[in-house]
XYZ file of C-alpha atoms in Angstrom:
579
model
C -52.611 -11.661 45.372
C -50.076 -10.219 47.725
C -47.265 -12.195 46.330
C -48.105 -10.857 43.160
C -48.407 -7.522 44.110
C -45.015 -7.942 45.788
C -43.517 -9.551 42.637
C -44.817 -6.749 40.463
C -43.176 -4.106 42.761
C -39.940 -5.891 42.511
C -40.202 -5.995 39.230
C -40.876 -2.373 38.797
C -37.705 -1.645 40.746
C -35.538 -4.056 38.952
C -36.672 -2.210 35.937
C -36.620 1.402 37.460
C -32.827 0.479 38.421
C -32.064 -1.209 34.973
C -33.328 2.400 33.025
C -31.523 3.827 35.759
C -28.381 2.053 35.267
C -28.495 2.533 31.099
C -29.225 6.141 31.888
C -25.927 6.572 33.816
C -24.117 4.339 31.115
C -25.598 6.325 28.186
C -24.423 9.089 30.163
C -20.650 8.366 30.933
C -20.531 7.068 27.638
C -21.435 10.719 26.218
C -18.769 12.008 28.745
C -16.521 9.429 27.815
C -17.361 10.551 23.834
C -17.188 13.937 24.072
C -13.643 14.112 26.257
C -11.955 11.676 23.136
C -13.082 14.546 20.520
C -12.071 17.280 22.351
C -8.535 15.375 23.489
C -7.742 13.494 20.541
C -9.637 13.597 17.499
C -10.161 18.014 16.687
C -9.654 16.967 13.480
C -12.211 15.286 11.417
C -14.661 16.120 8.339
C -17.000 15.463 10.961
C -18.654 18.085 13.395
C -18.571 17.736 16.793
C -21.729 16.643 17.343
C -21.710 14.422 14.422
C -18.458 12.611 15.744
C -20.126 12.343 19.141
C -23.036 10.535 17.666
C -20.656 8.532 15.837
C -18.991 7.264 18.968
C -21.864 6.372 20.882
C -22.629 4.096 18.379
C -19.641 2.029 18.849
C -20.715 2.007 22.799
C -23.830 0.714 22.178
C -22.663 -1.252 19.423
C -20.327 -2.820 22.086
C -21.783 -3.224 24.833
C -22.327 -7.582 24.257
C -18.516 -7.724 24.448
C -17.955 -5.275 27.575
C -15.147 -6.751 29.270
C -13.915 -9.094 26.552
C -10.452 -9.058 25.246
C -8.845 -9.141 21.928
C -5.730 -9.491 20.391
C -5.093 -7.765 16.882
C -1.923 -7.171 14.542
C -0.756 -4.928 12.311
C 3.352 -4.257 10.677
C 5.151 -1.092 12.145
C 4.388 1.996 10.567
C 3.584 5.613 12.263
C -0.146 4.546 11.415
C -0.166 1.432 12.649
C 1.504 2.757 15.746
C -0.978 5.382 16.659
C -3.572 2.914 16.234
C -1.871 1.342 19.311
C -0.916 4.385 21.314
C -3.685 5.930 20.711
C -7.046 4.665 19.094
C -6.629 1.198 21.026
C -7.088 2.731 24.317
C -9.440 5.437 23.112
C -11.847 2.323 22.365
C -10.883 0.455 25.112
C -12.252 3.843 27.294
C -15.330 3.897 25.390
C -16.209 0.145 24.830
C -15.131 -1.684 27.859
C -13.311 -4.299 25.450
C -9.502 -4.662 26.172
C -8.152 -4.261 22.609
C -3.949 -5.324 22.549
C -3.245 -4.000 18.643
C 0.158 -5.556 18.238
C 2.781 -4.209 15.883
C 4.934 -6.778 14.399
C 7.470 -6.931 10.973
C 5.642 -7.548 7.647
C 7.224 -10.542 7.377
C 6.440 -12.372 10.699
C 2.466 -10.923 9.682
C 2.307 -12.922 6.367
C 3.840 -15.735 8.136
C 1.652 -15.703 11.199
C -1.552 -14.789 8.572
C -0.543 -18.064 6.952
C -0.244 -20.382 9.831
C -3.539 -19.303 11.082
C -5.297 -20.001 7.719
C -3.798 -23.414 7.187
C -3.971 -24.347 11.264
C -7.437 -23.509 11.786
C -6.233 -21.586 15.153
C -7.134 -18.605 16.405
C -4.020 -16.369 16.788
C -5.210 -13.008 16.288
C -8.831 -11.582 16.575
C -7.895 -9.355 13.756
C -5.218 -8.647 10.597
C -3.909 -5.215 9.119
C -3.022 -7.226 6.325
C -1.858 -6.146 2.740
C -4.347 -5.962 0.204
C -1.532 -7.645 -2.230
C -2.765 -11.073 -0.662
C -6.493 -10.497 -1.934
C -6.055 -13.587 -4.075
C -5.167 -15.522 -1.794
C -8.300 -14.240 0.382
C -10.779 -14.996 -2.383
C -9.391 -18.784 -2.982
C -9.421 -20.232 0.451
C -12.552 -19.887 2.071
C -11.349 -19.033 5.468
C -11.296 -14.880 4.817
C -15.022 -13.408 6.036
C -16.390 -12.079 3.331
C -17.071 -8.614 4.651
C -19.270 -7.787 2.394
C -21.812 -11.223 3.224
C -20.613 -10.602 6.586
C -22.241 -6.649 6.512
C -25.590 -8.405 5.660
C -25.989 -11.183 7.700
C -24.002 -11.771 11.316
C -22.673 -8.228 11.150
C -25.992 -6.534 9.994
C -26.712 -4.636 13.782
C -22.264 -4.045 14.411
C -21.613 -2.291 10.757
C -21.519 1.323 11.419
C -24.246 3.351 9.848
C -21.844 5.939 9.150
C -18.765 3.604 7.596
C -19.467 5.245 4.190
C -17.712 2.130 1.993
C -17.660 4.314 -1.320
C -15.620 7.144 0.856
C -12.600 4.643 1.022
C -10.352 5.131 -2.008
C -8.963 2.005 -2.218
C -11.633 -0.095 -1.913
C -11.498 -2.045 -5.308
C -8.369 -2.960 -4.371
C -9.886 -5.282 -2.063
C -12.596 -6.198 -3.937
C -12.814 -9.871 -5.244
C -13.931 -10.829 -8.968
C -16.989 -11.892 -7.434
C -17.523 -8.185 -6.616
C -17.873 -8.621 -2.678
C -15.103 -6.825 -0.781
C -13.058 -8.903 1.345
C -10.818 -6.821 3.478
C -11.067 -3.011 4.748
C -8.339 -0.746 3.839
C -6.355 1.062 6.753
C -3.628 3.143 5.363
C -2.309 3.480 2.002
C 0.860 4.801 0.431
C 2.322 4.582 -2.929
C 5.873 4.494 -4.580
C 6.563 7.230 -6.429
C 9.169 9.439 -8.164
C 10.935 11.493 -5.476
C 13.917 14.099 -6.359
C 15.747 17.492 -5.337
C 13.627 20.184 -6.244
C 16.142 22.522 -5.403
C 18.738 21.222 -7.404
C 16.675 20.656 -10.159
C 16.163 24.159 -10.228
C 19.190 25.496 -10.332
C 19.944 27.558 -13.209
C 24.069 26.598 -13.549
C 22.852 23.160 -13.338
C 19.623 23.111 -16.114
C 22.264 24.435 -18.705
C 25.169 21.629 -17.581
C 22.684 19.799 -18.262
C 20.831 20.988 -21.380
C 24.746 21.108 -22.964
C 25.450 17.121 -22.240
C 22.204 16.152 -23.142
C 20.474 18.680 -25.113
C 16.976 18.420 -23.438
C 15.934 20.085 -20.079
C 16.870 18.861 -16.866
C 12.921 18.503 -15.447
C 10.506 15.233 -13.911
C 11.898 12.182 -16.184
C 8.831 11.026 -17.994
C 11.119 7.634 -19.524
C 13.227 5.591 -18.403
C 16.071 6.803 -20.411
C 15.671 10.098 -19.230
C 16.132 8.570 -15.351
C 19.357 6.808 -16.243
C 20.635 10.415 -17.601
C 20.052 12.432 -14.362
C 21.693 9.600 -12.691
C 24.610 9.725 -14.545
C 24.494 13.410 -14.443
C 24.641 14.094 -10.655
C 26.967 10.914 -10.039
C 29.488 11.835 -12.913
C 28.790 15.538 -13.800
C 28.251 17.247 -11.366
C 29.610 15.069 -8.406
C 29.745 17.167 -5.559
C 27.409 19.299 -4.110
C 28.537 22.328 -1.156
C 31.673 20.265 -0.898
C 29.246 16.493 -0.115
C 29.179 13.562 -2.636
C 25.971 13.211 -4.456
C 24.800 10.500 -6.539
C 21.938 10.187 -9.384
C 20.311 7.119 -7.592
C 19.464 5.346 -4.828
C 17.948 1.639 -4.084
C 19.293 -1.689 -2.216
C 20.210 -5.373 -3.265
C 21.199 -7.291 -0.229
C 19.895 -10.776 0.063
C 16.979 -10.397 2.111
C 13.262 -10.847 2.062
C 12.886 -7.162 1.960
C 14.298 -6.981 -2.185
C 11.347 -9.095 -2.931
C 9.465 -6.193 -2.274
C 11.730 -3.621 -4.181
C 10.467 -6.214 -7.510
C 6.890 -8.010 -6.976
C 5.503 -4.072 -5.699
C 5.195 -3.680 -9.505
C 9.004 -2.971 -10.802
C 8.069 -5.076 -14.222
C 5.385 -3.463 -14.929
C 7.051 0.200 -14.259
C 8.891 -1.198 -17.238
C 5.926 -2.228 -19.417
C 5.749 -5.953 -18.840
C 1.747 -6.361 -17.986
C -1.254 -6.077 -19.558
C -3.580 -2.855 -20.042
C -6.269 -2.950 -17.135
C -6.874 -0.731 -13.905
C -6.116 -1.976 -11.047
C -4.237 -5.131 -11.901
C -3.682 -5.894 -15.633
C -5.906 -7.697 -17.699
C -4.927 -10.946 -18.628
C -1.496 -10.428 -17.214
C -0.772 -8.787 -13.994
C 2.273 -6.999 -12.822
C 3.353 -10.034 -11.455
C 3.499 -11.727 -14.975
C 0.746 -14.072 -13.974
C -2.025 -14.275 -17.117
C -5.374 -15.651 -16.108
C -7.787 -16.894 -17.980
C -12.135 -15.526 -18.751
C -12.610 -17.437 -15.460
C -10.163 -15.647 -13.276
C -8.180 -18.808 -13.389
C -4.247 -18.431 -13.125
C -3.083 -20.314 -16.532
C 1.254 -19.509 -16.030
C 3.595 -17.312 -15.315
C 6.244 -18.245 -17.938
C 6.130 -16.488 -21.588
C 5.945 -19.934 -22.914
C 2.452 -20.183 -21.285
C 1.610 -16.954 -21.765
C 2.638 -15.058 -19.046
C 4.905 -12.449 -18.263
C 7.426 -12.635 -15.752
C 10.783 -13.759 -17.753
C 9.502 -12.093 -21.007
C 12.300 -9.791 -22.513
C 10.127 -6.274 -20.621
C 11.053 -7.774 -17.583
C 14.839 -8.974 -18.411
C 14.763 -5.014 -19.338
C 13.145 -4.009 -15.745
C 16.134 -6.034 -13.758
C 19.109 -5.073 -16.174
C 18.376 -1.501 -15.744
C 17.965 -1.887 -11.628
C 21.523 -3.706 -11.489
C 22.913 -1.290 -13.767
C 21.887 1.582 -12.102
C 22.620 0.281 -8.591
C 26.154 -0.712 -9.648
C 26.811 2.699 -11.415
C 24.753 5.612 -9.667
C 23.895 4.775 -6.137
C 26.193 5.047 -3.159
C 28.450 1.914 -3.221
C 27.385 0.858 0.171
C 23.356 0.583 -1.374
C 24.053 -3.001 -2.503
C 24.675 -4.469 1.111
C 21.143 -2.378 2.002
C 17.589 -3.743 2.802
C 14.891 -2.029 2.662
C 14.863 -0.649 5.960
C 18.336 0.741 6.231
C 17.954 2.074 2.872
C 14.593 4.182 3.006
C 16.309 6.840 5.228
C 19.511 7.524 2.984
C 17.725 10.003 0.758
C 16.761 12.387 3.558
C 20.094 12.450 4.262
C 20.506 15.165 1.549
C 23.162 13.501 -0.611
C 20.851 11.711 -3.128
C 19.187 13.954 -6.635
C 16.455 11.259 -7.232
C 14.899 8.183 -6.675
C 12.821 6.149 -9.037
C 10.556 4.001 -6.782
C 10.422 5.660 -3.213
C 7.424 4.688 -1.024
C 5.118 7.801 -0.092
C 5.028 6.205 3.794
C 8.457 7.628 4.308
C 7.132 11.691 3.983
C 7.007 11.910 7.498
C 10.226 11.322 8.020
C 11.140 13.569 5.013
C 9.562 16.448 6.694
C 11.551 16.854 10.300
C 12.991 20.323 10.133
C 15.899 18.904 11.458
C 17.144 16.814 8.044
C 18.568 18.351 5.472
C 16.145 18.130 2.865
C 14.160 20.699 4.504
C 14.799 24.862 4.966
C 15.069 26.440 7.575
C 11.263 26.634 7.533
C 10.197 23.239 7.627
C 9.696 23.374 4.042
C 10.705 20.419 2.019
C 13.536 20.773 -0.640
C 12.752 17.831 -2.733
C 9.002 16.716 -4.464
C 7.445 13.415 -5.410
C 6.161 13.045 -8.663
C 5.211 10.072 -11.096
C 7.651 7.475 -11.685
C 8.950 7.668 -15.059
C 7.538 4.605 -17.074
C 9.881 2.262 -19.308
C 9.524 1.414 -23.054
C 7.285 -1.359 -23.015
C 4.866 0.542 -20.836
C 1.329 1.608 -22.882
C -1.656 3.950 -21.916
C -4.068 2.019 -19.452
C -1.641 0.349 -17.774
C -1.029 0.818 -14.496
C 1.764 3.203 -13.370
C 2.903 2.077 -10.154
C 2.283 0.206 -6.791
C 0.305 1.159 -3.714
C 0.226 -0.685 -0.293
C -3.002 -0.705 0.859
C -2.998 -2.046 4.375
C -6.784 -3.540 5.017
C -8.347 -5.329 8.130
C -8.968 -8.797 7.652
C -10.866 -11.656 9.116
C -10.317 -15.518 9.730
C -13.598 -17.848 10.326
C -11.534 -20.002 12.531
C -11.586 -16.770 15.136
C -14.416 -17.282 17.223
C -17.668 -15.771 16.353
C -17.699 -13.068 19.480
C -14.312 -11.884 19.700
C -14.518 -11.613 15.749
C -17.087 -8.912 15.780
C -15.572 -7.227 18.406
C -12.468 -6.761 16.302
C -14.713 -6.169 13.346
C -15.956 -3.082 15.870
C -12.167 -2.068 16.863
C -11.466 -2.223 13.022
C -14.423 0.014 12.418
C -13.340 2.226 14.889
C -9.811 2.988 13.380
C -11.331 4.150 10.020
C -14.233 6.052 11.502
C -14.867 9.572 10.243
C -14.225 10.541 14.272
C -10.173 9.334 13.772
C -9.677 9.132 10.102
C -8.417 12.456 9.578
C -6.383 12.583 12.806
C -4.963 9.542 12.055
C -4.091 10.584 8.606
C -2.298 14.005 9.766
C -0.149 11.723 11.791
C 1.043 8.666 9.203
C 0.343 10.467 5.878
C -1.329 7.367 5.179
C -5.159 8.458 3.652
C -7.627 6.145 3.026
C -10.860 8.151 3.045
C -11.217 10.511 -0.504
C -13.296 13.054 2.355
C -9.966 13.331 4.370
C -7.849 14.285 1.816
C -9.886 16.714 0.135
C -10.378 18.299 3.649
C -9.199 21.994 4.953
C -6.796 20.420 7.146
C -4.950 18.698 4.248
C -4.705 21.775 1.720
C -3.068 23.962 4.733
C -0.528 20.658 4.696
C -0.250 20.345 1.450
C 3.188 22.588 1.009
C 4.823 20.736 3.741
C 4.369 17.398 2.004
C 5.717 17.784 -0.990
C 3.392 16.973 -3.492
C 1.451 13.930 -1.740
C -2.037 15.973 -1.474
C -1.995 16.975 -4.578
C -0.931 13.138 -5.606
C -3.783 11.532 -3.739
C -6.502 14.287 -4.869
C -5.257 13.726 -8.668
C -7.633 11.148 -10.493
C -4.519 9.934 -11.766
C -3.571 8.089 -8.150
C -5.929 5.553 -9.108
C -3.142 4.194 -11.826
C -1.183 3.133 -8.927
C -2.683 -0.240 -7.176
C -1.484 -3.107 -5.127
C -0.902 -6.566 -6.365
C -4.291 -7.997 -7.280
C -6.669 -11.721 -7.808
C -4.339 -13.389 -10.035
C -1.435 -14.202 -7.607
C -3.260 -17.527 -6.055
C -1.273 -17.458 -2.604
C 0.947 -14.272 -1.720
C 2.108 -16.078 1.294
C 4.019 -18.835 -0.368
C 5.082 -17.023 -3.838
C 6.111 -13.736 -2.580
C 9.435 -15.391 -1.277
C 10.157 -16.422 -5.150
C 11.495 -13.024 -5.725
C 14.024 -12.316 -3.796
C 14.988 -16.075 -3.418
C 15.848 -15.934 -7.192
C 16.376 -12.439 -8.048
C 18.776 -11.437 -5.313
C 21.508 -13.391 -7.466
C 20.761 -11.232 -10.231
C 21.153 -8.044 -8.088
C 24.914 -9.511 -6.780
C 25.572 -10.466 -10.632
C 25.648 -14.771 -9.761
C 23.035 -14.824 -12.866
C 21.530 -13.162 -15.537
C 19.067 -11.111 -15.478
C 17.478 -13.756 -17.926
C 18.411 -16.824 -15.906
C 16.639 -15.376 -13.041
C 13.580 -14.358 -14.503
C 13.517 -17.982 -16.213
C 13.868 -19.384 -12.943
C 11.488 -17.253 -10.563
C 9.036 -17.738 -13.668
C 9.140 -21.984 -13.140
C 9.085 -21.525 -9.600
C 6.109 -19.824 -9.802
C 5.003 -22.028 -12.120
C 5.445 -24.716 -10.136
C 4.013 -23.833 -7.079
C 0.657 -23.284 -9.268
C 0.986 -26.094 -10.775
C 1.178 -28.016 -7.113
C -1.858 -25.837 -5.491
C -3.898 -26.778 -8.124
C -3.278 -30.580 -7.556
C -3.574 -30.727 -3.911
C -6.989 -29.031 -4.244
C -6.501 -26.337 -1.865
C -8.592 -23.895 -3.414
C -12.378 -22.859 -2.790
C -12.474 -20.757 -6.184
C -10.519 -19.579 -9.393
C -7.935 -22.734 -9.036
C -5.136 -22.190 -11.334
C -5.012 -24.149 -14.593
C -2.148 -24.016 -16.572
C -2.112 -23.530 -20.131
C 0.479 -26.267 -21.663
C 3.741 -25.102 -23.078
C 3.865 -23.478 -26.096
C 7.105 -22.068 -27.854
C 7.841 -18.103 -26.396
C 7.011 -16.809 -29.889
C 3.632 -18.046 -30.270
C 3.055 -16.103 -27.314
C 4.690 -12.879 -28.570
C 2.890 -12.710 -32.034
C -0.875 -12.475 -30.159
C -1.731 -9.424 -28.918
C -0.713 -7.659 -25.545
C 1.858 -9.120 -23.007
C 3.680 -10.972 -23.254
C 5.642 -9.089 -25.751
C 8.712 -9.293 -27.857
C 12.152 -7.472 -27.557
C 11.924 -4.060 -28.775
C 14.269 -3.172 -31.293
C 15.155 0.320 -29.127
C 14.670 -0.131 -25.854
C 16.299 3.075 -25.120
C 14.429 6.100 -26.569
C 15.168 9.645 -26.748
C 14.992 10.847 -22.905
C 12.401 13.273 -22.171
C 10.986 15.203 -19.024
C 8.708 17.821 -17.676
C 8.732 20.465 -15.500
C 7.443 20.120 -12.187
C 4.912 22.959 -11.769
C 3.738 22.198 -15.564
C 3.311 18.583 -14.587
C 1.555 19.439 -11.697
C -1.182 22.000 -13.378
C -1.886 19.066 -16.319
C -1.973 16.548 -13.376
C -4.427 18.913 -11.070
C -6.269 20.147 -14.556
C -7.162 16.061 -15.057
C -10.175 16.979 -12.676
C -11.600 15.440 -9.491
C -12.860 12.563 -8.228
């Protein structure tokens, strides 16, 4: 009886020092909570409280892995990097798991993305990874399904507070299956970009008006575009004594032009199919699927789009205009060295210019802003080209999503899953926005915070609040594997760009390649789901007298140019509604 008595009393004390010892940790973590708030995150949708609450849950949440550590990745962007700086250690404070979020190039993401599908071996704990490689996510089998996951092994580490219909992109990484696959991020789009101030010039509207006898204003065509360019390269020249051209884009031979044509160029032109978010039976890629989700060709003679004559259109008109408008020194550019040039203040306008450079577009110190901060230029739609119809899509977003292997083990998975959590939290979202100008939550940009930013930014609140953003998505399901066709692009379009081929015989031959890679997946049985099948060769007319893409050469492929003004585009764009 004794002995029992004496077990019972340690017992009691073992207990009495356990509550004790949960007490003090629910207490530092509190301290711990509310010090990141005050320090880091002021800015959420959130109240204080309310983000408080939210953070204890991730240290409770947590507290299996306390002291583990995990490795994740993500490419280099302003997000990405305060992610790193900042949100890493901020969970690493209130977690106790050592979270290294490396930043690495796209390229060398994909590739390490694809050798830890195919290996089986766990590289990183957790992928930023674009949403453009969705497809190849729903095909394999070795992507979590987040949304099974969320139900089952993740059912007591999803955060009650994740709010999945607050993110607003994600049916972008949604599979035809309706389960969601990967969790955006950041997001940015390519849009229209151009010198306000020039644009509004009075000496320069009636130059303009007397060459072409419409108003100088947002190009809503294509033809339109190629007459500004040739206005401000030709015209008008010179600028307070500095060279300006029309136009601005790259062409050297390098992965990075791949980009400049698979992030939806074609279908700016009209090439695709009708169908939010990714063209319905053919994408912007040219790839037609079949009722089953099933990839079927590429080719026009098998139904697809990619050499049809919208997209020998699409790469005519971006050699031409490289060639004749841009600075001469564009076509030895990648993507990289070009995407600063137009802050540089000698460019009027750019036709595809990626939203994740406003940042840099806003330093008072460049020249496209006053002496207030205030930008000089404005992003706007892309003009659309002449094979483009309403309910197509418009343009391309990157939507940057975490993403999760089965061959990571089970432990340090979730623990990412909780890190990934953490960086899209209402706590950090909005912070994290006001530093990348990379939204992902519709609560963020409709916030306070964002309308007192909004004239700084040049249009991109008002972009991402329009219910018109949503006709600008990634690449979607019916690429089969992003990792291995992506490189097709610039492989066999870069000779078009330097003028070794036609823009025909390049199409023809990216369009086989694809093809052909397809057509090998298919046989080596590689694929979990929606397999491609391709449809057998038919001649390219058959094809063009059905209905939709692919379709045949327009007789005018150059209409009458027209264009809107800015501040009337902008009330019919705002006047659209809300979400």
């Amino acid at each position: 009886m004794k002995h029992t008595r004496m077990k019972l009393t340690v017992l009691a004390s073992s207990l009495m020092l356990a509550s004790a010892a949960l007490h003090a940790d629910n207490h530092d973590a509190r301290a711990i909570a509310e010090r990141l708030v005050d320090e880091h995150f002021q800015n959420s949708t959130l109240s204080r409280e309310e983000q408080i609450e939210e953070l204890l849950w991730f240290a409770e949440a947590a507290e299996p892995f306390r002291g583990m550590s995990i490795s994740t990745v993500a490419e280099g962007l302003a997000t990405h990097e305060y992610e790193r700086d900042v949100l890493a250690e901020a969970f690493t404070e209130l977690t106790g798991i050592e979270v290294t979020h490396n930043i690495i190039n796209e390229g060398d993401l994909v590739d390490t993305m694809q050798n830890q599908m195919q290996s089986g071996n766990s590289i990183y704990d957790g992928f930023i990874n674009d949403s453009d490689a969705i497809g190849t996510h729903i095909r394999y089998g070795t992507t979590i399904n987040l949304s099974e996951a969320m139900e089952n092994e993740w059912a007591d580490f999803t955060s009650p507070t994740l709010d999945l219909d607050d993110f607003i992109g994600i049916q972008y990484t949604t599979g035809p299956d309706g389960s969601i696959y990967q969790l955006p991020a950041q997001q940015f789009a390519n849009l229209y970009w151009f010198r306000y101030d020039w644009f509004e010039r009075e000496d320069l509207q009636e130059q303009f008006r007397d060459i072409y006898g419409y108003d100088l204003g947002v190009p809503t065509n294509w033809t339109a575009y190629e007459e500004i360019a040739e206005f401000f390269t030709e015209h008008v020249g010179e600028i307070d004594g500095q060279r300006v051209y029309g136009h601005m884009d790259y062409g050297r031979r390098d992965p990075s032009l791949g980009w400049r044509f698979h992030d939806s160029w074609l279908s700016m032109a009209g090439m695709g199919s009708p169908g939010v978010p990714f063209g319905n039976p053919v994408d912007d890629w040219g790839i037609r699927v079949d009722e089953e989700s099933r990839p079927v060709g590429a080719s026009v003679t098998r139904g697809g789009g990619t050499n049809a004559p919208a997209s020998v259109f699409a790469m005519q008109k971006a050699v031409d205009w490289l060639n004749a408008y841009a600075p001469e020194e564009a076509q030895g550019m990648t993507f990289g060295e070009a995407g600063p040039v137009p802050a540089q203040g000698q460019i009027a306008q750019q036709i595809f210019w990626y939203t994740a450079f406003t940042a840099d577009m806003t330093d008072p110190s460049v020249p496209v802003t006053d002496d207030e901060g205030n930008p000089k230029w404005r992003m706007a739609p892309s003009p659309v080209g002449p094979y483009w119809e309403e309910g197509m899509k418009v343009g391309y977003q990157d939507v940057g999503s975490w993403t999760f292997f089965d061959s990571t083990p089970e432990d340090r998975r979730t623990a990412a899953w909780l890190f990934g959590q953490f960086t899209v939290s209402k706590s950090v979202s909005l912070e994290k926005l006001m530093h990348g100008l990379t939204p992902i939550r519709e609560s963020d940009i409709f916030s306070d915070q964002m309308t007192e930013l909004a004239p700084k930014l040049g249009g991109l609140v008002e972009f991402y609040r329009s219910p018109n953003e949503s006709n600008w998505t990634p690449t979607g399901t019916n690429v089969p594997d992003y990792p291995r066709m992506a490189p097709l692009w610039w492989q066999n379009l870069a000779p078009v760009m330097s003028g070794e081929v036609t823009p025909q015989e390049g199409l023809d031959n990216l369009a086989g390649a694809m093809d052909d890679i397809m057509a090998r997946l298919a046989r080596a049985n590689v694929f979990e789901t929606y397999a491609p099948v391709l449809n057998d060769e038919q001649d390219a007319e058959y094809w063009f007298e059905q209905d939709g893409a692919p379709k045949p050469k327009l007789d005018d492929e150059m209409p009458q140019g027209t264009t809107i003004p800015y501040d009337q585009m902008m009330e019919e764009w705002m006047a659209a509604g809300t979400r």
